[in-house]
CSV table of C-alpha atoms in Angstrom, one decimal:
chain,number,residue,atom,x,y,z
A,1,MET,CA,78.4,-38.9,-32.7
A,2,THR,CA,79.6,-35.6,-31.6
A,3,PRO,CA,80.4,-35.5,-27.9
A,4,ILE,CA,78.3,-33.2,-25.8
A,5,THR,CA,80.1,-30.5,-23.8
A,6,ARG,CA,78.7,-28.4,-21.1
A,7,THR,CA,79.0,-24.7,-20.9
A,8,PRO,CA,78.9,-22.8,-17.6
A,9,VAL,CA,75.9,-20.7,-17.0
A,10,GLU,CA,78.0,-17.5,-17.2
A,11,GLY,CA,79.1,-18.5,-20.7
A,12,ARG,CA,75.6,-18.9,-22.1
A,13,SER,CA,74.1,-16.3,-24.4
A,14,ASP,CA,71.6,-13.7,-23.2
A,15,THR,CA,69.0,-15.3,-25.4
A,16,LEU,CA,69.3,-18.5,-23.5
A,17,ARG,CA,69.0,-16.8,-20.1
A,18,GLN,CA,65.8,-15.1,-21.3
A,19,ALA,CA,64.4,-18.4,-22.6
A,20,GLN,CA,65.2,-20.1,-19.3
A,21,GLY,CA,63.7,-17.4,-17.1
A,22,PRO,CA,65.0,-15.6,-14.1
A,23,GLU,CA,66.7,-18.6,-12.5
A,24,GLY,CA,68.0,-20.1,-15.7
A,25,ALA,CA,65.6,-22.8,-14.6
A,26,GLN,CA,67.0,-26.2,-14.8
A,27,GLY,CA,65.4,-29.4,-13.5
A,28,PRO,CA,64.5,-29.8,-9.8
A,29,GLU,CA,67.4,-28.9,-7.6
A,30,GLY,CA,69.2,-27.5,-10.6
A,31,ALA,CA,69.9,-31.1,-11.9
A,32,GLN,CA,69.9,-31.7,-15.6
A,33,GLY,CA,68.5,-34.9,-17.0
A,34,PRO,CA,70.8,-37.6,-18.3
A,35,GLU,CA,72.1,-36.6,-21.8
A,36,GLY,CA,71.5,-32.9,-21.0
A,37,ALA,CA,67.7,-33.1,-21.0
A,38,GLN,CA,66.2,-30.3,-19.0
A,39,GLY,CA,63.6,-30.9,-16.3
A,40,PRO,CA,59.9,-29.9,-16.3
A,41,GLU,CA,60.6,-26.3,-15.3
A,42,ARG,CA,62.3,-25.8,-18.6
A,43,ALA,CA,59.0,-26.5,-20.3
A,44,GLN,CA,57.7,-23.2,-21.5
A,45,GLY,CA,54.1,-21.9,-21.2
A,46,PRO,CA,51.3,-21.9,-23.7
A,47,GLU,CA,52.4,-19.0,-25.9
A,48,GLY,CA,55.0,-20.7,-28.0
A,49,ALA,CA,56.5,-22.5,-25.0
A,50,GLN,CA,57.5,-26.1,-25.3
A,51,GLY,CA,55.1,-28.3,-23.3
A,52,PRO,CA,56.0,-31.5,-21.4
A,53,GLU,CA,56.0,-33.5,-24.7
A,54,ARG,CA,58.8,-31.4,-26.0
A,55,ALA,CA,61.0,-32.3,-23.1
A,56,GLN,CA,63.0,-35.2,-24.3
A,57,GLY,CA,63.4,-38.2,-22.2
A,58,PRO,CA,66.6,-40.0,-21.2
A,59,ASP,CA,66.8,-42.2,-24.3
A,60,GLY,CA,68.4,-40.2,-27.1
A,61,ALA,CA,67.6,-36.8,-25.6
A,62,GLU,CA,69.3,-34.1,-27.6
A,63,GLY,CA,71.0,-31.4,-25.6
A,64,LEU,CA,72.3,-28.0,-26.7
A,65,GLU,CA,75.7,-28.1,-28.1
A,66,ALA,CA,78.3,-25.8,-26.7
A,67,GLY,CA,77.8,-22.3,-28.0
A,68,GLN,CA,74.7,-23.2,-30.1
A,69,PRO,CA,72.4,-20.3,-30.0
A,70,VAL,CA,68.8,-20.8,-28.9
A,71,PRO,CA,66.3,-19.9,-31.7
A,72,GLU,CA,64.4,-16.7,-31.3
A,73,PRO,CA,60.7,-17.2,-30.6
A,74,ALA,CA,58.5,-17.1,-33.7
A,75,GLU,CA,56.4,-14.1,-34.4
A,76,GLY,CA,53.4,-14.0,-32.2
A,77,GLN,CA,55.1,-16.1,-29.5
A,78,ALA,CA,56.7,-15.1,-26.3
A,79,SER,CA,59.4,-16.6,-24.1
A,80,ALA,CA,58.7,-17.7,-20.6
A,81,GLY,CA,60.3,-14.7,-19.0
A,82,THR,CA,58.5,-12.3,-21.3
A,83,LEU,CA,55.2,-14.1,-20.5
A,84,ARG,CA,55.8,-13.8,-16.8
A,85,GLN,CA,56.5,-10.1,-17.1
A,86,ALA,CA,53.3,-9.5,-19.2
A,87,GLN,CA,51.1,-11.5,-16.8
A,88,GLY,CA,52.3,-9.7,-13.7
A,89,PRO,CA,52.6,-11.2,-10.2
A,90,SER,CA,49.2,-13.0,-10.3
A,91,SER,CA,49.3,-14.0,-13.9
A,92,GLY,CA,46.3,-11.6,-14.4
A,93,GLN,CA,45.8,-8.7,-16.8
A,94,GLY,CA,47.0,-5.3,-15.8
A,95,ALA,CA,44.8,-2.7,-14.3
A,96,GLU,CA,44.9,-0.7,-17.5
A,97,SER,CA,43.3,-3.6,-19.3
A,98,ALA,CA,39.9,-3.3,-17.4
A,99,ALA,CA,37.4,-1.5,-19.7
A,100,PRO,CA,35.6,1.4,-18.2
A,101,PRO,CA,31.8,0.9,-17.6
A,102,LYS,CA,29.7,1.4,-20.8
A,103,ARG,CA,27.6,4.5,-21.2
A,104,ALA,CA,24.4,2.5,-21.4
A,105,ALA,CA,25.2,0.9,-18.0
A,106,ARG,CA,25.7,4.3,-16.4
A,107,ILE,CA,22.4,5.6,-17.8
A,108,ALA,CA,20.5,2.5,-16.6
A,109,ALA,CA,22.0,2.9,-13.1
A,110,ALA,CA,21.0,6.6,-13.0
A,111,VAL,CA,17.5,5.8,-14.1
A,112,SER,CA,17.1,3.1,-11.5
A,113,ILE,CA,18.3,5.3,-8.7
A,114,ALA,CA,15.9,8.0,-9.8
A,115,LEU,CA,13.0,5.6,-9.8
A,116,VAL,CA,13.8,4.3,-6.4
A,117,GLY,CA,14.2,7.9,-5.1
A,118,VAL,CA,10.7,8.8,-6.5
A,119,TYR,CA,9.2,5.7,-4.9
A,120,VAL,CA,10.7,6.4,-1.5
A,121,ALA,CA,9.7,10.1,-1.6
A,122,GLY,CA,6.1,9.2,-2.6
A,123,THR,CA,5.9,6.6,0.2
A,124,LEU,CA,7.0,9.2,2.7
A,125,VAL,CA,4.4,11.7,1.4
A,126,ILE,CA,1.6,9.1,1.6
A,127,VAL,CA,2.3,8.2,5.2
A,128,SER,CA,2.7,11.8,6.2
A,129,PRO,CA,-0.1,13.9,7.8
A,130,THR,CA,-2.9,15.1,5.5
A,131,THR,CA,-1.8,17.9,3.2
A,132,PRO,CA,-2.8,19.0,-0.4
A,133,VAL,CA,0.3,17.4,-1.7
A,134,ARG,CA,-0.5,14.1,0.0
A,135,GLY,CA,-3.9,14.1,-1.5
A,136,ALA,CA,-2.5,14.6,-5.0
A,137,VAL,CA,0.1,11.8,-4.5
A,138,VAL,CA,-2.5,9.4,-3.1
A,139,ALA,CA,-4.9,10.1,-6.0
A,140,ALA,CA,-2.1,9.5,-8.5
A,141,ALA,CA,-0.7,6.3,-6.9
A,142,GLY,CA,-4.0,4.8,-5.8
A,143,PRO,CA,-4.9,2.8,-9.0
A,144,TYR,CA,-1.4,1.1,-8.8
A,145,PHE,CA,-0.5,0.8,-5.2
A,146,THR,CA,-3.7,1.0,-3.1
A,147,GLN,CA,-4.4,-2.2,-1.2
A,148,LYS,CA,-7.9,-2.9,0.2
A,149,TRP,CA,-8.6,-5.3,3.0
A,150,ASN,CA,-11.5,-6.9,1.2
A,151,VAL,CA,-8.9,-8.6,-1.0
A,152,PHE,CA,-8.3,-10.9,2.0
A,153,ALA,CA,-11.8,-10.7,3.6
A,154,PRO,CA,-14.3,-9.9,0.9
A,155,SER,CA,-17.8,-8.6,1.8
A,156,ILE,CA,-20.1,-11.6,1.7
A,157,MET,CA,-23.7,-11.0,0.7
A,158,LYS,CA,-26.0,-11.3,3.7
A,159,THR,CA,-29.2,-11.7,1.6
A,160,ASN,CA,-30.2,-14.4,-0.8
A,161,ILE,CA,-32.0,-12.9,-3.8
A,162,THR,CA,-34.0,-15.0,-6.3
A,163,PHE,CA,-36.1,-14.3,-9.4
A,164,SER,CA,-39.4,-16.0,-10.0
A,165,VAL,CA,-41.9,-15.8,-12.8
A,166,GLN,CA,-45.6,-16.5,-13.3
A,167,ALA,CA,-47.5,-16.8,-16.6
A,168,GLN,CA,-51.1,-16.8,-18.0
A,169,TRP,CA,-52.5,-18.5,-21.1
A,170,ARG,CA,-55.8,-19.4,-22.6
A,171,ASP,CA,-57.3,-22.9,-22.3
A,172,ALA,CA,-59.4,-24.6,-24.9
A,173,ASP,CA,-62.5,-22.7,-23.7
A,174,GLY,CA,-60.7,-19.3,-23.9
A,175,ALA,CA,-60.4,-18.8,-20.1
A,176,LEU,CA,-57.2,-17.5,-18.6
A,177,VAL,CA,-55.1,-20.1,-16.8
A,178,LYS,CA,-52.7,-18.8,-14.2
A,179,SER,CA,-49.5,-20.9,-13.5
A,180,ASP,CA,-47.7,-21.4,-10.2
A,181,TRP,CA,-44.6,-19.3,-9.4
A,182,VAL,CA,-41.4,-20.8,-10.8
A,183,ASN,CA,-38.1,-19.9,-9.1
A,184,VAL,CA,-35.9,-19.4,-12.2
A,185,THR,CA,-32.7,-18.6,-10.1
A,186,LYS,CA,-33.1,-21.8,-8.1
A,187,LEU,CA,-33.6,-23.8,-11.2
A,188,GLU,CA,-30.4,-22.4,-12.8
A,189,GLN,CA,-28.4,-23.0,-9.6
A,190,GLN,CA,-29.2,-26.7,-9.6
A,191,ALA,CA,-26.5,-27.1,-12.3
A,192,VAL,CA,-23.8,-25.2,-10.3
A,193,PRO,CA,-22.9,-27.7,-7.5
A,194,GLY,CA,-19.9,-29.8,-8.6
A,195,HIS,CA,-18.5,-27.3,-11.0
A,196,ALA,CA,-15.5,-25.2,-10.0
A,197,GLU,CA,-16.1,-22.7,-12.9
A,198,PRO,CA,-19.8,-22.8,-13.8
A,199,SER,CA,-21.1,-21.2,-17.0
A,200,ARG,CA,-22.4,-17.6,-16.8
A,201,ILE,CA,-25.6,-18.7,-18.3
A,202,GLN,CA,-26.3,-20.6,-15.1
A,203,LYS,CA,-26.7,-17.2,-13.3
A,204,SER,CA,-28.3,-15.2,-16.1
A,205,SER,CA,-31.6,-14.6,-14.2
A,206,TRP,CA,-29.7,-13.6,-11.1
A,207,ASN,CA,-27.6,-11.0,-13.0
A,208,ALA,CA,-30.6,-9.7,-14.8
A,209,MET,CA,-32.6,-9.4,-11.6
A,210,LEU,CA,-29.8,-7.5,-9.8
A,211,ALA,CA,-29.5,-5.0,-12.7
A,212,TYR,CA,-33.3,-4.6,-12.8
A,213,ASN,CA,-33.5,-4.1,-9.1
A,214,ALA,CA,-30.8,-1.4,-9.1
A,215,ARG,CA,-32.7,0.6,-11.8
A,216,TYR,CA,-35.9,0.1,-9.8
A,217,LEU,CA,-34.4,1.6,-6.6
A,218,ALA,CA,-33.2,4.6,-8.6
A,219,LEU,CA,-36.8,5.7,-9.0
A,220,ASP,CA,-38.9,7.9,-6.7
A,221,ALA,CA,-41.2,6.3,-4.2
A,222,GLN,CA,-44.3,7.1,-6.2
A,223,GLN,CA,-42.7,5.9,-9.4
A,224,ARG,CA,-41.9,2.6,-7.8
A,225,GLU,CA,-45.5,2.2,-7.0
A,226,ILE,CA,-46.5,2.7,-10.6
A,227,VAL,CA,-44.0,0.3,-12.1
A,228,ARG,CA,-45.2,-2.4,-9.7
A,229,ASP,CA,-48.7,-2.1,-11.3
A,230,THR,CA,-49.8,-3.8,-14.5
A,231,PHE,CA,-48.7,-2.4,-17.9
A,232,ILE,CA,-51.8,-3.6,-19.8
A,233,GLN,CA,-54.6,-1.5,-21.3
A,234,ARG,CA,-57.6,-2.4,-23.4
A,235,ALA,CA,-57.3,-2.3,-27.1
A,236,ASP,CA,-59.7,-0.3,-29.3
A,237,GLY,CA,-61.0,-3.3,-31.2
A,238,GLY,CA,-61.4,-5.4,-28.0
A,239,GLY,CA,-59.0,-7.4,-26.1
A,240,TYR,CA,-55.9,-6.1,-24.4
A,241,ARG,CA,-52.5,-4.7,-25.4
A,242,ALA,CA,-49.3,-3.5,-23.8
A,243,GLN,CA,-49.2,0.1,-22.5
A,244,SER,CA,-47.1,2.3,-24.8
A,245,ALA,CA,-43.7,3.5,-23.7
A,246,GLU,CA,-44.7,7.2,-24.3
A,247,SER,CA,-47.7,6.9,-21.9
A,248,LEU,CA,-45.5,5.2,-19.3
A,249,ILE,CA,-42.9,7.9,-19.4
A,250,ALA,CA,-45.5,10.6,-19.1
A,251,ASP,CA,-47.1,8.9,-16.1
A,252,LEU,CA,-43.8,8.4,-14.3
A,253,ASP,CA,-42.6,11.9,-15.1
A,254,ALA,CA,-45.8,13.4,-13.7
A,255,VAL,CA,-45.3,11.9,-10.2
A,256,SER,CA,-41.5,12.6,-10.1
A,257,THR,CA,-40.2,15.0,-7.5
A,258,THR,CA,-37.9,16.5,-10.1
A,259,PRO,CA,-40.0,16.5,-13.4
A,260,SER,CA,-38.0,16.1,-16.6
A,261,SER,CA,-34.7,15.9,-14.8
A,262,GLY,CA,-35.4,12.3,-13.8
A,263,GLN,CA,-36.4,11.0,-17.2
A,264,GLY,CA,-33.0,9.3,-17.7
A,265,ASP,CA,-33.7,7.0,-14.7
A,266,VAL,CA,-37.2,6.3,-16.1
A,267,VAL,CA,-36.1,5.4,-19.6
A,268,ARG,CA,-33.3,3.1,-18.2
A,269,PHE,CA,-35.8,1.3,-16.1
A,270,LEU,CA,-38.4,0.9,-18.8
A,271,ARG,CA,-35.7,-0.5,-21.2
A,272,TYR,CA,-34.7,-3.2,-18.7
A,273,ASP,CA,-38.4,-3.9,-17.9
A,274,TYR,CA,-39.0,-4.6,-21.6
A,275,MET,CA,-36.0,-6.9,-21.7
A,276,LEU,CA,-37.1,-8.8,-18.6
A,277,LYS,CA,-40.6,-9.2,-20.1
A,278,GLU,CA,-39.0,-10.8,-23.2
A,279,TYR,CA,-36.9,-13.1,-21.0
A,280,ALA,CA,-39.9,-14.2,-18.8
A,281,THR,CA,-42.0,-14.8,-21.9
A,282,ALA,CA,-39.4,-17.1,-23.6
A,283,PHE,CA,-38.8,-19.0,-20.3
A,284,SER,CA,-42.5,-19.5,-19.5
A,285,THR,CA,-43.3,-20.6,-23.0
A,286,ALA,CA,-40.6,-23.2,-22.9
A,287,TYR,CA,-41.3,-24.3,-19.4
A,288,PHE,CA,-45.1,-24.6,-19.5
A,289,GLU,CA,-45.3,-25.5,-23.2
A,290,GLN,CA,-48.2,-23.1,-23.7
A,291,ASP,CA,-48.9,-20.0,-25.8
A,292,VAL,CA,-48.2,-17.5,-23.0
A,293,GLU,CA,-50.3,-14.3,-23.1
A,294,ARG,CA,-49.1,-12.5,-19.9
A,295,VAL,CA,-46.2,-12.7,-17.6
A,296,ARG,CA,-45.1,-11.2,-14.4
A,297,TRP,CA,-42.1,-11.6,-12.0
A,298,ARG,CA,-41.2,-11.3,-8.4
A,299,ILE,CA,-37.9,-10.6,-6.5
A,300,ASP,CA,-37.6,-12.6,-3.3
A,301,ARG,CA,-35.2,-11.9,-0.5
A,302,THR,CA,-34.3,-14.3,2.3
A,303,ARG,CA,-31.7,-13.5,5.0
A,304,PRO,CA,-30.3,-16.2,7.2
A,305,ASN,CA,-29.6,-15.7,10.9
A,306,ASP,CA,-26.5,-13.7,11.8
A,307,PHE,CA,-23.4,-15.5,13.1
A,308,ASP,CA,-24.4,-15.3,16.8
A,309,ASN,CA,-27.7,-17.0,16.1
A,310,ARG,CA,-26.6,-19.4,13.4
A,311,PHE,CA,-27.6,-22.4,15.5
A,312,SER,CA,-31.1,-21.1,16.4
A,313,GLU,CA,-34.0,-22.8,14.7
A,314,GLU,CA,-36.1,-19.6,14.9
A,315,GLN,CA,-35.8,-17.4,11.9
A,316,GLN,CA,-34.3,-14.1,12.8
A,317,PHE,CA,-35.3,-12.1,9.7
A,318,ASP,CA,-38.6,-12.1,7.7
A,319,ASP,CA,-38.6,-12.9,4.0
A,320,THR,CA,-39.5,-10.1,1.7
A,321,ALA,CA,-40.8,-10.1,-1.9
A,322,VAL,CA,-41.4,-7.4,-4.5
A,323,THR,CA,-44.0,-8.4,-7.1
A,324,PHE,CA,-44.3,-6.5,-10.4
A,325,GLY,CA,-47.6,-6.4,-12.4
A,326,TRP,CA,-48.6,-8.2,-15.5
A,327,ARG,CA,-46.9,-7.5,-18.8
A,328,GLN,CA,-48.8,-8.3,-22.0
A,329,VAL,CA,-47.0,-10.5,-24.5
A,330,ASP,CA,-47.2,-8.8,-27.9
A,331,ASP,CA,-44.5,-10.5,-29.9
A,332,VAL,CA,-43.7,-13.8,-31.6
A,333,ILE,CA,-40.9,-15.9,-30.1
A,334,ASP,CA,-38.2,-17.1,-32.5
A,335,PRO,CA,-38.3,-20.9,-32.7
A,336,GLU,CA,-34.5,-21.2,-32.4
A,337,THR,CA,-34.6,-19.1,-29.3
A,338,LEU,CA,-37.4,-21.2,-27.8
A,339,ALA,CA,-35.4,-24.4,-28.6
A,340,VAL,CA,-32.4,-23.0,-26.7
A,341,TYR,CA,-34.6,-22.3,-23.6
A,342,ARG,CA,-36.1,-25.8,-23.8
A,343,ASP,CA,-32.7,-27.4,-23.9
A,344,VAL,CA,-31.5,-25.3,-20.9
A,345,ILE,CA,-34.5,-26.2,-18.9
A,346,ALA,CA,-34.1,-29.9,-19.7
A,347,ARG,CA,-30.4,-29.9,-18.7
A,348,TYR,CA,-31.2,-28.0,-15.4
A,349,GLY,CA,-33.8,-30.7,-14.5
A,350,GLY,CA,-36.7,-28.3,-14.8
A,351,ALA,CA,-38.7,-30.1,-17.5
A,352,ARG,CA,-42.3,-30.7,-16.5
C-alpha cells in the first residue's frame, strides 16, 4: 500500500482550492479525518457536489495522493465555489432573473382601475345635488344598483279579496234552480296550510279575480255599471242566449267619456269576462254536478282592523262586495276538463 503524504495548502493546485471553496474547507476546526478523509464541509452541494455518502469514513478512507489533481467537474456540474458565486449572498436568483410583468397582467390591472374609477365617479354623481347629469346617471344605474326598502319591509296587503260564484240550472220540471254562493278562493286556500311552496293552481281564482278587477277599474263609471248587469238577451226562437260581443262594445262605447279612444280597455275587459265565464261554468258544473245554464260571480273584500285596534272585537271596516250579472252558458264543456275540476274540488275538500 502506497503511503499517504500530506501536501501543504499552499502547494495544492488552483483546481483543488476552487473545489474546496474560499476557505479550502476542511473538517470542523480545520481537522481532517483519520486517513485523510475530509469532514462534512467538504461535501459539495446538489449540482454535481459530493453528498455526505461520498465522504468516506475512517475505515479504508481514500485520501488524495500528493500532487494528484482533482478531476474537473463534469459538463453541466459546478463546483461548490462556483455554485456559491452563482447563488449570491442569500442563495437566491439574481435581480436580473425576475421576469417583467406580462402584458396581459398590465392590461387587466388597467381595466380594473378604470372600472373602479367609473364606479366611484358614478357614486359621487348620484349622491350629488340634482342636476341633469345626475338624472341621466341614476336612470342608467337604476336597474343594477337601486335598492328599495320594500325588499326588507314589503308592503303587506291590507284587504282580503275573494272570488265567489253562483249558478243556475233546470230541475226535472224545467224550473230554474239557484245555488248558494260558493267561495272558490277559500276552497282553494284550504290546501295551502302546511305547504311551504304551494302549487299555483291553488290560487288560480285569486289571480284571475285580481286581473279581472284591474280591467274593471280601468273602465268609466257608467261602463262599470253596464258590465255589472246581465249579459243575456232573448233568442229569436224563444229562450235565451248570450249577448253578442259587438253589441256589448257598442253599448260600452256609447257611454264612454272618450268615445272610440277607450275601446282598448273595453275589449280587454270583455275578453277576460268571457274567460271568467268559462272558468265559473266549469267549476259550477263540477261542484254542483248539474247541467249549469247560467253563472255569475262576486268579488268580496274584507279588511281587518288596523294595528292600533287589532285587539278590538268591534269590526273597524265594513265588508264590500261587487256582484256581476248573469252570464249565459252557451258552450259544451270538454269531459277531460270537467274531470280535472272534479279532481281538484275533491282534493280541496269541497265535494258535496
